[in-house]
Short mmCIF file of C-alpha atoms in Angstrom, two decimals:
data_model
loop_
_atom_site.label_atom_id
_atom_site.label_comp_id
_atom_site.label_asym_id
_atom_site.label_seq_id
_atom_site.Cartn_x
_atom_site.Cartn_y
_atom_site.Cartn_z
CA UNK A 1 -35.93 74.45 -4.43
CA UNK A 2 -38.48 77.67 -4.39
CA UNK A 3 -38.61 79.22 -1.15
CA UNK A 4 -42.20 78.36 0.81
CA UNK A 5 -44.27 81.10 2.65
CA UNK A 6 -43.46 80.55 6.31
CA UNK A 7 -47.28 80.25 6.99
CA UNK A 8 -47.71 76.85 5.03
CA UNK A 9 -44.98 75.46 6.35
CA UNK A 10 -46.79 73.63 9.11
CA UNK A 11 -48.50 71.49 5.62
CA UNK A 12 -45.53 69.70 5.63
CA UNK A 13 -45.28 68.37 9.03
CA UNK A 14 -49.24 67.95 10.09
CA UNK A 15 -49.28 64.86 8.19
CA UNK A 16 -46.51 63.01 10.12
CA UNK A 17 -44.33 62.08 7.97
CA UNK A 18 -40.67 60.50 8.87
CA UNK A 19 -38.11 63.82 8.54
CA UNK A 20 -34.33 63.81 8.47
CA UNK A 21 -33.23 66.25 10.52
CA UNK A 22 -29.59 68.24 10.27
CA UNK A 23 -27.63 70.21 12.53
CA UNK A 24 -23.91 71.65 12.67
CA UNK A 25 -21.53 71.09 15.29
CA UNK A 26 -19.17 73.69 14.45
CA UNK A 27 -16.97 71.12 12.48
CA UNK A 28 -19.12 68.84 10.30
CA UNK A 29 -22.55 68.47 9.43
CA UNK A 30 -24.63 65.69 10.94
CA UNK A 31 -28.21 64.68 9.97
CA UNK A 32 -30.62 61.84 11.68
CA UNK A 33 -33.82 60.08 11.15
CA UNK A 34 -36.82 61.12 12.93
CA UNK A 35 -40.71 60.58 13.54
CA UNK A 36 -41.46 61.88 16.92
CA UNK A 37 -42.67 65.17 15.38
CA UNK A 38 -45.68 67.70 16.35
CA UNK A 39 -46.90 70.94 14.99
CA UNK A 40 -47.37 73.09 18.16
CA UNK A 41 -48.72 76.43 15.90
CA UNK A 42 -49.13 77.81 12.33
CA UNK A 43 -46.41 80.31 13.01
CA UNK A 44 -44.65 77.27 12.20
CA UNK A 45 -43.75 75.57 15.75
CA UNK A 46 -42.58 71.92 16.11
CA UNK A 47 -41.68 69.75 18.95
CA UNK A 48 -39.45 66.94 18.33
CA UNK A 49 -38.46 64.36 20.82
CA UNK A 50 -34.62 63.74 21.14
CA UNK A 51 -32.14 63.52 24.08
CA UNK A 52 -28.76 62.55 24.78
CA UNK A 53 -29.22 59.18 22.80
CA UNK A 54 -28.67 60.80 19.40
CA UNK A 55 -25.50 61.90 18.21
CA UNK A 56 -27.22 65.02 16.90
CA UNK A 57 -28.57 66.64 20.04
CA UNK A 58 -25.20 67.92 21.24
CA UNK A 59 -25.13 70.08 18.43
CA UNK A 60 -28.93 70.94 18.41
CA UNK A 61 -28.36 71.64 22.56
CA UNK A 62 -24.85 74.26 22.02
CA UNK A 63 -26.27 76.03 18.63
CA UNK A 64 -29.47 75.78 18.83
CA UNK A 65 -30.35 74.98 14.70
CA UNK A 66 -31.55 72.47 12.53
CA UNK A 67 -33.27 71.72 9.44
CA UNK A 68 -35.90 69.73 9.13
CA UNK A 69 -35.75 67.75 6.02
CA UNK A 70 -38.90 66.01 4.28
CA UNK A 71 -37.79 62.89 2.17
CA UNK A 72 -40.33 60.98 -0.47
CA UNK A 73 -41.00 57.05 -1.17
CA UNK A 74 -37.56 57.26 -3.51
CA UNK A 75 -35.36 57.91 -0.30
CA UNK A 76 -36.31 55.18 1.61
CA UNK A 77 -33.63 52.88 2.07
CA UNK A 78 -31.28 56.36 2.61
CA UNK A 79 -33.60 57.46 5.71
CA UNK A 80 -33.84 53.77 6.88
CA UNK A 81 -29.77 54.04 6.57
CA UNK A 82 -29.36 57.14 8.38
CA UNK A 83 -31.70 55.54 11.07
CA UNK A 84 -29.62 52.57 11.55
CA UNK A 85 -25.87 54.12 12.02
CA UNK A 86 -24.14 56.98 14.26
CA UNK A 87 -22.97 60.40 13.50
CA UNK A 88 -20.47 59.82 15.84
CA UNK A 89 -18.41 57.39 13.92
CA UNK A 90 -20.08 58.03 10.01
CA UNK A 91 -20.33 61.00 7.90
CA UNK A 92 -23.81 59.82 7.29
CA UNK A 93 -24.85 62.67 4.30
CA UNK A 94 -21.65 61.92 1.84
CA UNK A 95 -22.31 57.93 3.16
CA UNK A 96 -26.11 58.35 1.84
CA UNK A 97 -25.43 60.07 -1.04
CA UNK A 98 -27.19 63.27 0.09
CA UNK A 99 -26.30 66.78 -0.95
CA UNK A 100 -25.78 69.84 1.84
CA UNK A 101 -27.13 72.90 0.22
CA UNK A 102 -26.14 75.69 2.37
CA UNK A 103 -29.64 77.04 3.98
CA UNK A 104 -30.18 81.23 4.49
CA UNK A 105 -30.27 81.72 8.26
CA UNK A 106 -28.78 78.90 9.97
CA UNK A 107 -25.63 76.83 9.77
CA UNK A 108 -26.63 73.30 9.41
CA UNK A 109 -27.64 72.52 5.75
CA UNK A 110 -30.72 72.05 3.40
CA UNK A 111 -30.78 68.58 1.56
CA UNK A 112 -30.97 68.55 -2.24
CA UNK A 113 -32.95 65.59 -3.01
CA UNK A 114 -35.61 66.18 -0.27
CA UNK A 115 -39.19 67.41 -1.47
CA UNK A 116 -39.17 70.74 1.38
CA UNK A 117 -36.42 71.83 4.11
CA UNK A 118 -37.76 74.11 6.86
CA UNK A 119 -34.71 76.30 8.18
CA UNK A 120 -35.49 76.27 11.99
CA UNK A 121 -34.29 77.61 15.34
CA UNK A 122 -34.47 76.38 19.18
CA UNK A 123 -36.88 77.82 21.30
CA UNK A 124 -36.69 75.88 24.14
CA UNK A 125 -35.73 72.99 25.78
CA UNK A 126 -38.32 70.45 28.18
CA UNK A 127 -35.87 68.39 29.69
CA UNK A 128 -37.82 66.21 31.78
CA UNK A 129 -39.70 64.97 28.27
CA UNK A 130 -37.03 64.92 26.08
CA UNK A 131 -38.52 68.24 23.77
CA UNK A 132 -37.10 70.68 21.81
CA UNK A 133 -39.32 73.42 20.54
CA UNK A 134 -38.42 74.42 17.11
CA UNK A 135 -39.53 77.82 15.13
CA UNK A 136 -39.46 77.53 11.83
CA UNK A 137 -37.69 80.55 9.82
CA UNK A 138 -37.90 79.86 6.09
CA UNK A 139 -39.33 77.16 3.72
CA UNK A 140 -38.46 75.83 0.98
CA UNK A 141 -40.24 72.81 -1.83
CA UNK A 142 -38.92 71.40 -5.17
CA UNK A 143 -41.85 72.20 -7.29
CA UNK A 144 -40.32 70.64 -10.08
CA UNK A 145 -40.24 67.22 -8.27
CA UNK A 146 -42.44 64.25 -10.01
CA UNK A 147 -42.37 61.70 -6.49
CA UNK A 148 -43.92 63.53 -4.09
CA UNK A 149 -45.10 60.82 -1.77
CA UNK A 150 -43.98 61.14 1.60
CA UNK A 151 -43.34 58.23 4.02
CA UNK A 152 -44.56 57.59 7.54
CA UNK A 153 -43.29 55.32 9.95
CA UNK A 154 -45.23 52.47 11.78
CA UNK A 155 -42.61 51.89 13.75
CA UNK A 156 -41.84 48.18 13.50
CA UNK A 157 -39.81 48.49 10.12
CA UNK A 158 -42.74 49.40 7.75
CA UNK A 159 -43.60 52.67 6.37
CA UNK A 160 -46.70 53.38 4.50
CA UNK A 161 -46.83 55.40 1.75
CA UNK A 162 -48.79 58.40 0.52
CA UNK A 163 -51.93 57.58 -1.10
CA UNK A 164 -54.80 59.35 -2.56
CA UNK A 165 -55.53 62.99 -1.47
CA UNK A 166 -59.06 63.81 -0.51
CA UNK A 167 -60.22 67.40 -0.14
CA UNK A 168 -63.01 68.71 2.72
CA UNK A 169 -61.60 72.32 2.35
CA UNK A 170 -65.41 73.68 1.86
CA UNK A 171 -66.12 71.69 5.24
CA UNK A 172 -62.99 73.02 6.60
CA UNK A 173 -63.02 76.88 5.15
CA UNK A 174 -63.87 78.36 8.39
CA UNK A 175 -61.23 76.66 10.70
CA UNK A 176 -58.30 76.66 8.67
CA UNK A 177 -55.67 79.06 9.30
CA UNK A 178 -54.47 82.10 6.91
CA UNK A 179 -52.41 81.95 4.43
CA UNK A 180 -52.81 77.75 3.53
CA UNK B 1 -62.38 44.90 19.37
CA UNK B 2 -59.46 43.33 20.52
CA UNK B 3 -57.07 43.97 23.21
CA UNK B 4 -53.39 45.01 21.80
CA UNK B 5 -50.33 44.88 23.63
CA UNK B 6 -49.76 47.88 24.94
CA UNK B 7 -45.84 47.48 23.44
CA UNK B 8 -47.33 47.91 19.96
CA UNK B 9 -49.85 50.68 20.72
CA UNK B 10 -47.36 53.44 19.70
CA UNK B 11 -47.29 52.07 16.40
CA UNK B 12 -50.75 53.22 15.83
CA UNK B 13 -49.72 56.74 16.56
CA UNK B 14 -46.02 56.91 14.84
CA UNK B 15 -47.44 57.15 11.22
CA UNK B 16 -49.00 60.73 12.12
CA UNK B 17 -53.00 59.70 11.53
CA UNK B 18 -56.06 62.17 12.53
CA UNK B 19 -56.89 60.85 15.89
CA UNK B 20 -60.10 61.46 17.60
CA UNK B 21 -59.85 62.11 21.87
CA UNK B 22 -63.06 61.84 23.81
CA UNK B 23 -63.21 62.92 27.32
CA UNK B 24 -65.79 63.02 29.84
CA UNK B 25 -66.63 66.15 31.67
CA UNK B 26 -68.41 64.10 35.06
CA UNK B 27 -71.86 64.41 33.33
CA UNK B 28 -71.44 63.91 29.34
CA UNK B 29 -68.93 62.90 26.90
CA UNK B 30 -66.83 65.24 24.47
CA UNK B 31 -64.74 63.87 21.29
CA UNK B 32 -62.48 66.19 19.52
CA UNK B 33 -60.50 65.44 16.19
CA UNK B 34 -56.60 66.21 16.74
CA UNK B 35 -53.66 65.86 14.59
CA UNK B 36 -50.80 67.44 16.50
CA UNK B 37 -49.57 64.65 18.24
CA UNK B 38 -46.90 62.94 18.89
CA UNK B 39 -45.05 59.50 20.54
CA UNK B 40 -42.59 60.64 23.08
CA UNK B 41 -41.49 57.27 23.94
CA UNK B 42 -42.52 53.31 23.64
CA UNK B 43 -44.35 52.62 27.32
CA UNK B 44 -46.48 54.13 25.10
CA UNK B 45 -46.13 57.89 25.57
CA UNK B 46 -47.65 60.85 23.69
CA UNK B 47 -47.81 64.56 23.72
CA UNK B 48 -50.82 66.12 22.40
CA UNK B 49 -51.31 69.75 21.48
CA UNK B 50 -54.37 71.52 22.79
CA UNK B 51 -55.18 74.17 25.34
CA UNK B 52 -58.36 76.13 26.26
CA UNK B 53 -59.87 76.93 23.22
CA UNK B 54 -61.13 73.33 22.96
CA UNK B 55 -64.07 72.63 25.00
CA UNK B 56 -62.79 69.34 25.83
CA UNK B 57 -59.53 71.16 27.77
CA UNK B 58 -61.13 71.61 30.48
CA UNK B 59 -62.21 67.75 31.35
CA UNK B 60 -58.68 66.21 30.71
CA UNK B 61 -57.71 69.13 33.04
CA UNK B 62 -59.73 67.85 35.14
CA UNK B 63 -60.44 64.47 35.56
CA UNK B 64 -56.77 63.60 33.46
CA UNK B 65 -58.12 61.17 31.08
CA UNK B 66 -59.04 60.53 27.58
CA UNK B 67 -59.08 57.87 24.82
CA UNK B 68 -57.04 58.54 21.90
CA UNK B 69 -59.55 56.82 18.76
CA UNK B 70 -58.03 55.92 15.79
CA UNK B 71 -60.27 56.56 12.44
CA UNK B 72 -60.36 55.32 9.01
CA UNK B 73 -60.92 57.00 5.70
CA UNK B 74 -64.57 55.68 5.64
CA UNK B 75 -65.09 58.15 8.84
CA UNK B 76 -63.83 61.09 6.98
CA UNK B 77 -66.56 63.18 7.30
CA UNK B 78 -67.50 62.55 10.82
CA UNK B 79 -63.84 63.54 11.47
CA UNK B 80 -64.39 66.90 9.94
CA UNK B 81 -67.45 67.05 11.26
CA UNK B 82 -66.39 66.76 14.53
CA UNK B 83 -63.66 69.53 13.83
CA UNK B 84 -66.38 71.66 12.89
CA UNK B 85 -68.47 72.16 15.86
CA UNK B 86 -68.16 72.62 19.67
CA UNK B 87 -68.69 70.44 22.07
CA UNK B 88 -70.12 73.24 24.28
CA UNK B 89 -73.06 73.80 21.90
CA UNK B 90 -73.82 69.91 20.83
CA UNK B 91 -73.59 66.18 21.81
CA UNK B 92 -71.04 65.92 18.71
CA UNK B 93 -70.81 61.99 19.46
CA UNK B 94 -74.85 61.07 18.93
CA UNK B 95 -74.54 64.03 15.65
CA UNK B 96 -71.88 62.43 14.36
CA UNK B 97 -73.36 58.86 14.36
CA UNK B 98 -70.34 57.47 16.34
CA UNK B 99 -70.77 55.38 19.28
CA UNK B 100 -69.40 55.01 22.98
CA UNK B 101 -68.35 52.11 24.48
CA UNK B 102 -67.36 51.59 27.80
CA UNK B 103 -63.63 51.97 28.06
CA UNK B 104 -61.57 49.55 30.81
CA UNK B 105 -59.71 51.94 33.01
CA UNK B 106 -60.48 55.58 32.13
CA UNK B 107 -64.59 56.97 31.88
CA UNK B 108 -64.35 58.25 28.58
CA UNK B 109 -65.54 56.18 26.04
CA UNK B 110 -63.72 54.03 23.50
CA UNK B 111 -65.22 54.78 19.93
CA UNK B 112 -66.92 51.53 18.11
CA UNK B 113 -66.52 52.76 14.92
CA UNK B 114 -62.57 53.10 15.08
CA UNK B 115 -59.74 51.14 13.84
CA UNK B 116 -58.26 51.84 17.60
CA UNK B 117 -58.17 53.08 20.72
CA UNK B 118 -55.72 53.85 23.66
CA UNK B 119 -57.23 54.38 27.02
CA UNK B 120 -55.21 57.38 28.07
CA UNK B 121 -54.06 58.71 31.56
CA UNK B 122 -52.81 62.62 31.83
CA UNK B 123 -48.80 62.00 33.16
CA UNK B 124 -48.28 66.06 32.58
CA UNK B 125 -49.63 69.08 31.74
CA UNK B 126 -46.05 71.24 30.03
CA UNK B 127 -48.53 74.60 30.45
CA UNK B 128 -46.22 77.07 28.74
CA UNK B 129 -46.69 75.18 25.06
CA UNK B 130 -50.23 73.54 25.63
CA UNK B 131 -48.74 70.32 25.52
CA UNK B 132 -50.22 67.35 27.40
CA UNK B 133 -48.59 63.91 27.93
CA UNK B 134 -50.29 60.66 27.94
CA UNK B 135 -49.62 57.80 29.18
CA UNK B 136 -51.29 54.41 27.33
CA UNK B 137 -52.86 52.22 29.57
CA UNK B 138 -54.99 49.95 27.77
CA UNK B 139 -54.96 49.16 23.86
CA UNK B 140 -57.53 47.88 21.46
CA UNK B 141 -57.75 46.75 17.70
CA UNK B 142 -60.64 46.28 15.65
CA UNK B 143 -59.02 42.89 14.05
CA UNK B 144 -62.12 42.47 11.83
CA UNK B 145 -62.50 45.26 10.25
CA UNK B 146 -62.15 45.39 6.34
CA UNK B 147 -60.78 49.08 5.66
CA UNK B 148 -58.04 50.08 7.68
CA UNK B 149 -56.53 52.98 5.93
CA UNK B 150 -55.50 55.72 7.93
CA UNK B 151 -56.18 59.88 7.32
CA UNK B 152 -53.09 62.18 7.37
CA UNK B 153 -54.81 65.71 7.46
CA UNK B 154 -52.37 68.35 5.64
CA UNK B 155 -54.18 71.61 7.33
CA UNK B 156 -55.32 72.94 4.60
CA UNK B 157 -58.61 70.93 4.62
CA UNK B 158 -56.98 68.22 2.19
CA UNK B 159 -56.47 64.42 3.76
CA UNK B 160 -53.84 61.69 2.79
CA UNK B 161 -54.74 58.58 2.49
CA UNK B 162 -52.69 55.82 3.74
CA UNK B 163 -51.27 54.32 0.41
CA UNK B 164 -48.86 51.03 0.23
CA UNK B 165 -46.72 49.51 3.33
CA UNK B 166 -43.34 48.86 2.17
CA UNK B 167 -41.12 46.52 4.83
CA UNK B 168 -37.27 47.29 5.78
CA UNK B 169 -37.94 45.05 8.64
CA UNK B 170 -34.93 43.20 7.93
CA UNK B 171 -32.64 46.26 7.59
CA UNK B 172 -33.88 47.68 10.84
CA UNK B 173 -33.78 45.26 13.42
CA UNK B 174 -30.93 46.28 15.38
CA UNK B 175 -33.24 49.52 16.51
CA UNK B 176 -36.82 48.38 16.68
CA UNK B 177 -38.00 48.20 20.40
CA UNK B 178 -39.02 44.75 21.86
CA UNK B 179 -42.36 43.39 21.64
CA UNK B 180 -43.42 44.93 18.20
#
């Protein structure tokens, strides 16, 4: 993995793809399935949507760090997996047959076999919608991966693939942020 | 186009596409193309990012409506085009060839040309991030239409194309919501 500048980091969640998402509790490492995702700014910002109902958000809620994970096609059936059990009575990464890489700045860890990780920090909290407001601190993407194909879910049990990439960046050239 | 159950309308937002929101401003209507979004919950719900420096701000402000439109890669360059200008120097829906239709429950305008729309009400304005949330209160799908591939914009002026639908409805039917 070859650390990402910060400012293209929003690339990797604009397109919506599903993300895994890790945190720490203090004791043991915890990761969940996600799609309820926005890019708020290019500094990078996210909003997620997650409350109570997930294991995870205790330990998002007392330390305030995660790391948002971006799987490929190859990983589906371990993000479906992750989706479909509870940290609370699994140790879902060694149960998936995911890797923790420590990350630089926060506790909760970096997975191995995912195509980028974005180390991030809590911002804030909108309770009455469920938000957390994530800053994103450092980047990182396996260059040297072949799949790159993300996944994005429809929400009834299908996911549709990556397809072709088309490119309007002459269109685009005078609304597109520095340093993409 | 065809109504859709309003149970299965967030599944045309989960998958992250480029979604075009027209509003109407009491004497003309605006369209804007968007891709931070996000499903906050299955009623449907959404959050959408966007704040003053788009023209169309200041009608869901104030009349707390829109229609979230749901294009397909054979639109791609109205999409951009629409990106490109402002809606507070041109009629961007007659320049960009795409035409209203009258929506159901909201005044602005459902978009012929899309794969979808949601008739949207304003449930919240969260001021301090630009966030609005939307609440779904009328669905359509365009059941005839031939190409239904999706755009995934990257923000760096490239697209994804929606590529192959693999199904894990089996594995995850324990978690999928009623109705879809």
């Amino acid at each position: 993995m070859q650390a990402l500048d910060l400012a293209q980091a929003f690339t990797l969640i604009e397109p919506g793809p599903v993300v895994l998402v890790t945190t720490h509790d203090g004791g043991q490492d915890n990761i969940m399935t996600i799609s309820w995702t926005m890019v708020m700014d290019f500094k990078p910002l996210f909003a997620i949507t997650t409350g109570a109902w997930n294991h995870s958000f205790a330990a998002l809620r007392k330390h305030r760090e995660c790391v948002l994970a971006i799987p490929t096609v190859d990983l589906l059936d371990q993000v479906v997996g992750i989706g479909t059990c509870s940290g609370a009575d699994t140790n879902k990464l060694a149960r998936c047959e995911l890797t923790p890489v420590p990350a630089r700045l926060v506790r909760p860890p970096l997975i191995q076999q995912c195509l980028a990780n974005i180390e991030c920090r809590v911002v804030d909290f909108i309770d009455r919608h469920d938000i957390v407001v994530l800053e994103g601190v450092a980047a990182y993407l396996d260059t040297e991966r072949q799949e790159r194909r993300m996944l994005h879910a429809v929400g009834d049990g299908t996911f549709i693939v990556d397809g072709r990439r088309l490119d309007r960046r002459k269109m685009m050239a005078a609304k597109l942020p520095p340093g993409v």
